[in-house]
mmCIF file of C-alpha atoms in Angstrom:
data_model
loop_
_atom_site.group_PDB
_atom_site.id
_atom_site.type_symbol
_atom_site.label_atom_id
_atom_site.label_comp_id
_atom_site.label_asym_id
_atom_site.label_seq_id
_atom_site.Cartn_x
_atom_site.Cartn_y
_atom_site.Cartn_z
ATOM 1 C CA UNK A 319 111.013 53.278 161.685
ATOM 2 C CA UNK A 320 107.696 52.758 159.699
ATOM 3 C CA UNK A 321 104.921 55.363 158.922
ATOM 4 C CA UNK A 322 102.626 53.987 162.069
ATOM 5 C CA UNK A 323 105.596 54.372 164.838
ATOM 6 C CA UNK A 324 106.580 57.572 163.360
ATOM 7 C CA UNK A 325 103.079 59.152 163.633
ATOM 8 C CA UNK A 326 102.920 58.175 167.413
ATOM 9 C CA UNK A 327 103.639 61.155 169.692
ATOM 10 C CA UNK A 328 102.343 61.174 173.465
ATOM 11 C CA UNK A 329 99.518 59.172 173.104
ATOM 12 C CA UNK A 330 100.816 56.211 175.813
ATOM 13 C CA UNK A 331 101.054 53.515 172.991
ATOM 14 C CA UNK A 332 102.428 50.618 174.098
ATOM 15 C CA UNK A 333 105.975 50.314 172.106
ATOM 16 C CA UNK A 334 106.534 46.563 172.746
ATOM 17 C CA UNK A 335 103.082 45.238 170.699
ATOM 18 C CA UNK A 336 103.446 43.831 166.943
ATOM 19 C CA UNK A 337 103.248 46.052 164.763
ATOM 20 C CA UNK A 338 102.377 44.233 161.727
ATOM 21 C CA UNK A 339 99.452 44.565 159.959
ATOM 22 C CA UNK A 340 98.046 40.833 159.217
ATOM 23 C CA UNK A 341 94.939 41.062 161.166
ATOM 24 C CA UNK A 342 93.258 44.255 159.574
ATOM 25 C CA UNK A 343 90.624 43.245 157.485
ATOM 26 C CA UNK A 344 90.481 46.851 156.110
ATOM 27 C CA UNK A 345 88.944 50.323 157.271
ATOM 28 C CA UNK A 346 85.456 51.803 157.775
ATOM 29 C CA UNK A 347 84.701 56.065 157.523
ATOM 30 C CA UNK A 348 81.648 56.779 159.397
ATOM 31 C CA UNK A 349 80.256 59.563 157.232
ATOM 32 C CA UNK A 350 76.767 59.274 157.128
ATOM 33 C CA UNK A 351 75.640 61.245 160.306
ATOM 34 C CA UNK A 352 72.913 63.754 160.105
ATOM 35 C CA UNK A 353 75.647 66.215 161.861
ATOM 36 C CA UNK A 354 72.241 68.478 162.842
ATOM 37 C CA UNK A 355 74.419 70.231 165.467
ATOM 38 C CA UNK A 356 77.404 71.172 163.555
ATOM 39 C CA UNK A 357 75.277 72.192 160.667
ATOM 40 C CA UNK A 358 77.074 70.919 158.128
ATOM 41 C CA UNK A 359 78.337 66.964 157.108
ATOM 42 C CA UNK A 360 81.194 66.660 159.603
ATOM 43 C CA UNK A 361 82.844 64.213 156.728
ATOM 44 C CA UNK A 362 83.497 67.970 154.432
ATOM 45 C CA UNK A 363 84.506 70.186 157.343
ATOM 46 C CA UNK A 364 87.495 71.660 156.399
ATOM 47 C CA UNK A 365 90.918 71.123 158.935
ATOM 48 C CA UNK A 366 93.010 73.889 159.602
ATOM 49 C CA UNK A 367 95.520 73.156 156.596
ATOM 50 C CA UNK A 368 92.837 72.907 154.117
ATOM 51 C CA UNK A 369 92.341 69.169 153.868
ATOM 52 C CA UNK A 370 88.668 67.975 153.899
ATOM 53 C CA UNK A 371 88.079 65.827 157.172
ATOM 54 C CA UNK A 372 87.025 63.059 154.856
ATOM 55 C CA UNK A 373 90.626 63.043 152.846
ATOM 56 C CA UNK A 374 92.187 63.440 156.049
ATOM 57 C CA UNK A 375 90.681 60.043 157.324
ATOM 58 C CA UNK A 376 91.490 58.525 153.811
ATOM 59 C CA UNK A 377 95.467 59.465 153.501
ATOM 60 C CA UNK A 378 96.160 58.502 156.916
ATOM 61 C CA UNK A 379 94.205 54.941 156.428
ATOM 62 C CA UNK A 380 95.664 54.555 152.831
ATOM 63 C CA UNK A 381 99.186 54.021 154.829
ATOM 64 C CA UNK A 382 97.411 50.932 156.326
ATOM 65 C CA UNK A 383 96.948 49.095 153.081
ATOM 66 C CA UNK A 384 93.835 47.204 153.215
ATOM 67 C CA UNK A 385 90.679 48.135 151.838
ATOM 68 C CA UNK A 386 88.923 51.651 152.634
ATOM 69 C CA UNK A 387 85.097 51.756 153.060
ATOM 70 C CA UNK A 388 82.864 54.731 153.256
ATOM 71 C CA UNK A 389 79.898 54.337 154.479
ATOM 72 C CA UNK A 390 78.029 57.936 153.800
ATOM 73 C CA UNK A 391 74.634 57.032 154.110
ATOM 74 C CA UNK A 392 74.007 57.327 149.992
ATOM 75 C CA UNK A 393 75.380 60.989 150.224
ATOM 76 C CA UNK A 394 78.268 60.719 147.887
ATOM 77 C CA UNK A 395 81.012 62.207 149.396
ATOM 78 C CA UNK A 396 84.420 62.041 146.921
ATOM 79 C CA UNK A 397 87.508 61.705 148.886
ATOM 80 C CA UNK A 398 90.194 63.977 146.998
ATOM 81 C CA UNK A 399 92.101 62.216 144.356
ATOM 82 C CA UNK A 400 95.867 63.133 145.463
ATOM 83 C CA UNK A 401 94.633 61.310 148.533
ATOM 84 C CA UNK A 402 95.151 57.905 146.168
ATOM 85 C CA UNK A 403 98.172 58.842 145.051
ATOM 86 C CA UNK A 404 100.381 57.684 147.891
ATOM 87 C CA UNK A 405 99.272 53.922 148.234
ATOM 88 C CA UNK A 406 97.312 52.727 145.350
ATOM 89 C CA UNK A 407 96.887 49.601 146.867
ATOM 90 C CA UNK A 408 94.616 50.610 149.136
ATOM 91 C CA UNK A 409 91.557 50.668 147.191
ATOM 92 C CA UNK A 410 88.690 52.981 148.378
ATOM 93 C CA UNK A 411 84.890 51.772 148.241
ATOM 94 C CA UNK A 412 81.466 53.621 148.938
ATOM 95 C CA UNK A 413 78.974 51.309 150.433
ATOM 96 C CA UNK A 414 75.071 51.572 151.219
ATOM 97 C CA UNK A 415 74.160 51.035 154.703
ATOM 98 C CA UNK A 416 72.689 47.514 155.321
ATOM 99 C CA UNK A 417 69.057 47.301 154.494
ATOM 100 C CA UNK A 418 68.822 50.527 152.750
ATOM 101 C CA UNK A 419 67.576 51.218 149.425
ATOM 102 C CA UNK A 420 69.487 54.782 148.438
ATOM 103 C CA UNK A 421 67.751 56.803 145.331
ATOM 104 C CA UNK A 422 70.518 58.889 144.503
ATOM 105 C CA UNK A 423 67.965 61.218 143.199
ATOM 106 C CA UNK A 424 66.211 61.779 146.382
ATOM 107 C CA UNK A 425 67.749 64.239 148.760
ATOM 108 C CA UNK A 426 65.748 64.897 151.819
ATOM 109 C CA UNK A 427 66.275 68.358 153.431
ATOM 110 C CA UNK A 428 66.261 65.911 156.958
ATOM 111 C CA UNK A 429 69.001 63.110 156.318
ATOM 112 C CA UNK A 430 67.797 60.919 157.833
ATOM 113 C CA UNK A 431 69.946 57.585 158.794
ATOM 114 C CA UNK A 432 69.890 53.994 160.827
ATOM 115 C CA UNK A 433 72.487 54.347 162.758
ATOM 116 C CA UNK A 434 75.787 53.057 162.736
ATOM 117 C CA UNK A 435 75.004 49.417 163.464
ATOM 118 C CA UNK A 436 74.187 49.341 159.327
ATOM 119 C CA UNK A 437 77.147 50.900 158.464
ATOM 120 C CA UNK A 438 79.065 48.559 160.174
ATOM 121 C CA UNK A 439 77.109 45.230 159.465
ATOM 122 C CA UNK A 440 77.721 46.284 155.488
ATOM 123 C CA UNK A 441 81.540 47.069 156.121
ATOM 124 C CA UNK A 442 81.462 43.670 157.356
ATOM 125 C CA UNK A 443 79.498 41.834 155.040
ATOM 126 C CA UNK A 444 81.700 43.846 152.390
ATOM 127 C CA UNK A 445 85.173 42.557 153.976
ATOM 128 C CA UNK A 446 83.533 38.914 154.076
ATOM 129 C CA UNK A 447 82.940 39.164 150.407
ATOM 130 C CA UNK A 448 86.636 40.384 149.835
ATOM 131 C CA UNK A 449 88.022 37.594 151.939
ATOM 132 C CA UNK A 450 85.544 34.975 149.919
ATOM 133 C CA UNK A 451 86.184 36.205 146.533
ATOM 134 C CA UNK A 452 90.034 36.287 146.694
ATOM 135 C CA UNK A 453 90.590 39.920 146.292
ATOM 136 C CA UNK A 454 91.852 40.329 149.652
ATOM 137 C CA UNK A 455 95.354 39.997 149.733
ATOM 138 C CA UNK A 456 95.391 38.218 153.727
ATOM 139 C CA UNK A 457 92.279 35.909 153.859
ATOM 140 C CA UNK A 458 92.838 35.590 157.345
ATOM 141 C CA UNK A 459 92.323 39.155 158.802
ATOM 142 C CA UNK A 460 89.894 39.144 161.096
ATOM 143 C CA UNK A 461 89.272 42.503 162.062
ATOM 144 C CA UNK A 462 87.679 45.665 160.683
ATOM 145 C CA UNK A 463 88.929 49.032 162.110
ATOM 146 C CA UNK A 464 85.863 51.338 162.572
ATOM 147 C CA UNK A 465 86.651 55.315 162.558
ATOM 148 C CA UNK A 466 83.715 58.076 163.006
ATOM 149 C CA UNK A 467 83.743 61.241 161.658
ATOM 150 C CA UNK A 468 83.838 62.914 164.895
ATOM 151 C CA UNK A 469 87.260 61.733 165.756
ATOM 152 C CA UNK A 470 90.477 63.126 164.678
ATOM 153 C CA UNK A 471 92.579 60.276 165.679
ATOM 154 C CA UNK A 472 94.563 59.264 162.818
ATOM 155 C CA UNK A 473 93.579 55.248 161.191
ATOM 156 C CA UNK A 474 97.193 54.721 161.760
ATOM 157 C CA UNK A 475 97.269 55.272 165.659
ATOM 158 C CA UNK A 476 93.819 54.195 166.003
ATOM 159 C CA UNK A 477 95.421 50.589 164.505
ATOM 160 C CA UNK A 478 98.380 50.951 166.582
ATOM 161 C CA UNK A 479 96.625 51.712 169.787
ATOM 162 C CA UNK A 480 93.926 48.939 169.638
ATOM 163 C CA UNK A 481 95.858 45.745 168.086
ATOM 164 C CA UNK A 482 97.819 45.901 171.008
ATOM 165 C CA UNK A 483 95.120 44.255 172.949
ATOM 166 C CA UNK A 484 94.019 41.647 170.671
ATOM 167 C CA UNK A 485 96.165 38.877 172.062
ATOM 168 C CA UNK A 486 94.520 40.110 175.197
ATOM 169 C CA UNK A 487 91.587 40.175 174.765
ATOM 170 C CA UNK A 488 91.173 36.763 172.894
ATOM 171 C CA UNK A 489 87.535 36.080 174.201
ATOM 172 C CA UNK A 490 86.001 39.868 172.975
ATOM 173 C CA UNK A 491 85.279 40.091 169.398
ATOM 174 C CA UNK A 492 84.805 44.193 169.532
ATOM 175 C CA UNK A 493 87.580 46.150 171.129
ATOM 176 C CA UNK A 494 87.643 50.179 171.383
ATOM 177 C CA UNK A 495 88.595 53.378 173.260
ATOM 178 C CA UNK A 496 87.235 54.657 176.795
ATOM 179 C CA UNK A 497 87.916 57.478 178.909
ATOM 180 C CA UNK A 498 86.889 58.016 182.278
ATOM 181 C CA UNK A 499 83.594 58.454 181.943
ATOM 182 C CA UNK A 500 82.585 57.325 178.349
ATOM 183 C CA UNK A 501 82.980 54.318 175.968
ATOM 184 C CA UNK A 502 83.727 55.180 172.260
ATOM 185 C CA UNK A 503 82.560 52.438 170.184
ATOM 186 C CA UNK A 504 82.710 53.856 166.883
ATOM 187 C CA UNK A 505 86.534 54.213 167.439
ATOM 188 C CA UNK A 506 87.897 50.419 167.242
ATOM 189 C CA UNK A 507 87.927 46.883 165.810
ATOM 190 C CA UNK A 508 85.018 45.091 165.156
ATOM 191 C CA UNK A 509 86.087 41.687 164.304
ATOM 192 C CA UNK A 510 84.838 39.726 160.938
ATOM 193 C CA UNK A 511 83.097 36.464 162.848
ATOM 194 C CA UNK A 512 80.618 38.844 164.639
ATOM 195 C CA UNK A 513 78.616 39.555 161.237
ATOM 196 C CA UNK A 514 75.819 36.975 161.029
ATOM 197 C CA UNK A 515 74.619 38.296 164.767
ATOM 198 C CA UNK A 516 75.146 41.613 164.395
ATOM 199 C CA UNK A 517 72.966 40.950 161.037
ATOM 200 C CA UNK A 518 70.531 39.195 163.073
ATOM 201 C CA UNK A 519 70.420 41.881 165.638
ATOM 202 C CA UNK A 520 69.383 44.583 163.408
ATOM 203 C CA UNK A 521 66.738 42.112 161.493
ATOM 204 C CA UNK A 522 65.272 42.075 164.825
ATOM 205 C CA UNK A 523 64.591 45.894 164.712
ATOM 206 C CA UNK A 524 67.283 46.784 167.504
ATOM 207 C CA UNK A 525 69.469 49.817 166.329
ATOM 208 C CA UNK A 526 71.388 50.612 170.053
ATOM 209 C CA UNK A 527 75.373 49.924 169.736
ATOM 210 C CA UNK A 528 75.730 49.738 173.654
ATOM 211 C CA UNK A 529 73.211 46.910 174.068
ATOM 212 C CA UNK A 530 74.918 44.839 171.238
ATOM 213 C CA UNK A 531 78.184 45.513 171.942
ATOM 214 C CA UNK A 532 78.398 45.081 175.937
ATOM 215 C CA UNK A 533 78.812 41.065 175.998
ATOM 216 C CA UNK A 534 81.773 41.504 173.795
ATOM 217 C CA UNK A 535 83.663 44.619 174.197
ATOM 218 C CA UNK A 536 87.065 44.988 175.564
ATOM 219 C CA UNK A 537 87.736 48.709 176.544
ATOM 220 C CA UNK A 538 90.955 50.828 176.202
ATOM 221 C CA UNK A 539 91.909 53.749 177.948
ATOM 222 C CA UNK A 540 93.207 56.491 176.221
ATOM 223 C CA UNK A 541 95.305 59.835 176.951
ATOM 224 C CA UNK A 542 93.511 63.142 177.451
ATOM 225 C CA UNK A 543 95.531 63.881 174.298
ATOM 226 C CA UNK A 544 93.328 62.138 172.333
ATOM 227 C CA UNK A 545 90.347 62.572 173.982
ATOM 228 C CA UNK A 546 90.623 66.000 172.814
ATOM 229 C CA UNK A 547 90.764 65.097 169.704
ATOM 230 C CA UNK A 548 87.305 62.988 169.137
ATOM 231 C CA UNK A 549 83.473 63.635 169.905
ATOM 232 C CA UNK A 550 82.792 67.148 168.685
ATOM 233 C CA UNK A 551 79.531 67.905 167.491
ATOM 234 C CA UNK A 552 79.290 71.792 166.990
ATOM 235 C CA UNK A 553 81.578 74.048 165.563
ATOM 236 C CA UNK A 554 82.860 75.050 168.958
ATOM 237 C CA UNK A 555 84.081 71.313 169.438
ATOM 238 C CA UNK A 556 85.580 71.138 165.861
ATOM 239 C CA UNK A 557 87.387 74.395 166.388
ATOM 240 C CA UNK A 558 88.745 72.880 170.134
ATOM 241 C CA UNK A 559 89.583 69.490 168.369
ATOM 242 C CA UNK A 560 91.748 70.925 165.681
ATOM 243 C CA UNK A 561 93.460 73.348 168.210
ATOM 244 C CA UNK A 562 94.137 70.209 169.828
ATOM 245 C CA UNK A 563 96.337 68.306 166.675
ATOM 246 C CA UNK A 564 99.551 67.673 166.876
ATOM 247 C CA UNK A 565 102.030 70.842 165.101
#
C-alpha cells in the first residue's frame, strides 16, 4: 500500500480513483497571511507533537515528489531541515508574491499582503518555468495543488481527495473542497493553463478569489472530519483543529 492510501482514514475518499501522481505540477504553502486574529503567523504555530505547522505541511507534501513552493509574503519562514531528509527529490522553493517588490530589510509592524490570488499566479508562473526549462521531471502535469495555512489536511489526502475528480470535471480548470455552507478555494488544484488570465485578472486591479474562480470551479464535498480540521483563525480554532487530528 503506498504512503497516500495509508494516510487515508475516514475521510470518504473514493478508493477506486488513480492514484498516480502524473498530473501534479507540484505544491503551494499559503504562508503569507497577516494571521491578525490568531496573533501570531499561523505558518510557526506549533502542533501538539512539537512540529511547526509549516514543517508539518512540508513532510507530508515532500511524500508527493514534485516541487514545494512557499509563498510567505517575503517573511522568510525556514521549514525544518529533517523535514528534507525523507524525499530529497522534492525540492523546496520560497517565492515572492506576483507583483511585489519584498525589501527583506523592511518589516512593517502591519504585514500587510495582496491576497492569495499573487501567491498563486507566482506558484504558477514558477511551475511554468519548471515545465519550460526542463527541470521538471513530468512536463505534462497540469495541475498545482494549493494548501493554506489554516488547514490541517495533510498535501497527501488533499491530492488524493481532489484528483479523483479531474477526469470529471474535464471542462473546470480549478477544483477544491466545499462543505455545506462554504467553498474552500485555497484547498485544491489550480490547473497550469489558467495562468495568463489569472495574470491578467490581477493586472486589472481585481484581488477577490470567488469572482475569478466561479466560471471554473468544480466543488467537492468533504467529511465533517475534515472540516474540523481547516479554517481556524484564533487560538480557540487552532486548539479545536488539532484536538481534531487523527491519534
Amino acid at each position: 500500500m503506498s504512503d497516500i492510501q495509508s494516510n487515508l482514514k475516514g475521510n470518504s475518499v473514493v478508493t477506486d480513483c488513480s492514484n498516480n501522481l502524473d498530473g501534479l505540477a507540484g505544491v503551494v504553502i499559503l504562508a503569507g497571511g497577516a494571521s491578525k486574529r490568531m496573533g501570531t503567523a499561523k505558518a510557526m504555530l506549533t502542533l501538539p507533537s512539537g512540529e511547526q505547522l509549516l514543517d508539518y505541511h512540508v513532510r507530508h507534501a515532500s511524500k508527493l515528489q514534485v516541487p514545494i513552493l512557499i509563498a510567505d509574503n517575503g517573511r522568510g519562514f525556514q521549514a525544518g531541515l529533517d523535514v528534507h531528509s525523507e524525499k530529497p527529490n522534492a525540492p523546496v522553493i520560497h517565492i515572492a508574491d506576483y507583483g511585489t517588490d519584498v525589501d527583506s530589510n523592511k518589516h512593517d509592524e502591519q504585514i500587510k499582503t495582496g491576497g492569495a490570488l499573487v501567491a498563486i499566479e507566482s506558484a504558477l508562473q514558477t511551475l511554468n518555468d519548471l515545465n519550460d526549462s526542463g527541470v521538471s521531471k513530468n512536463v505534462q502535469a497540469s495541475w498545482l495543488l494549493v494548501i493554506s495555512c489554516d488547514s490541517l489536511i495533510p498535501a497527501t489526502d488533499l491530492w488524493q481527495k481532489l484528483q479523483c475528480e479531474i477526469s470529471l470535471a474535464t471542462d473546470k480548470k480549478v477544483i477544491c473542497l466545499k462543505d455545506d455552507s462554504h467553498l474552500y478555494p485555497l484547498l485544491g488544484l489550480y490547473q497550469l493553463s489558467i495562468e495568463r488570465d489569472l495574470k491578467n485578472y490581477i493586472d486589472s486591479r481585481q484581488r477577490r478569489v470567488m469572482q475569478f474562480i466561479q466560471p471554473l470551479v468544480k466543488a467537492v464535498p468533504f467529511s465533517k472530519e475534515w472540516q474540523n480540521l481547516t479554517n481556524f483563525n484564533t487560538p480557540e480554532d487552532f486548539k479545536q483543529a488539532c484536538a481534531a487530528l487523527p491519534k
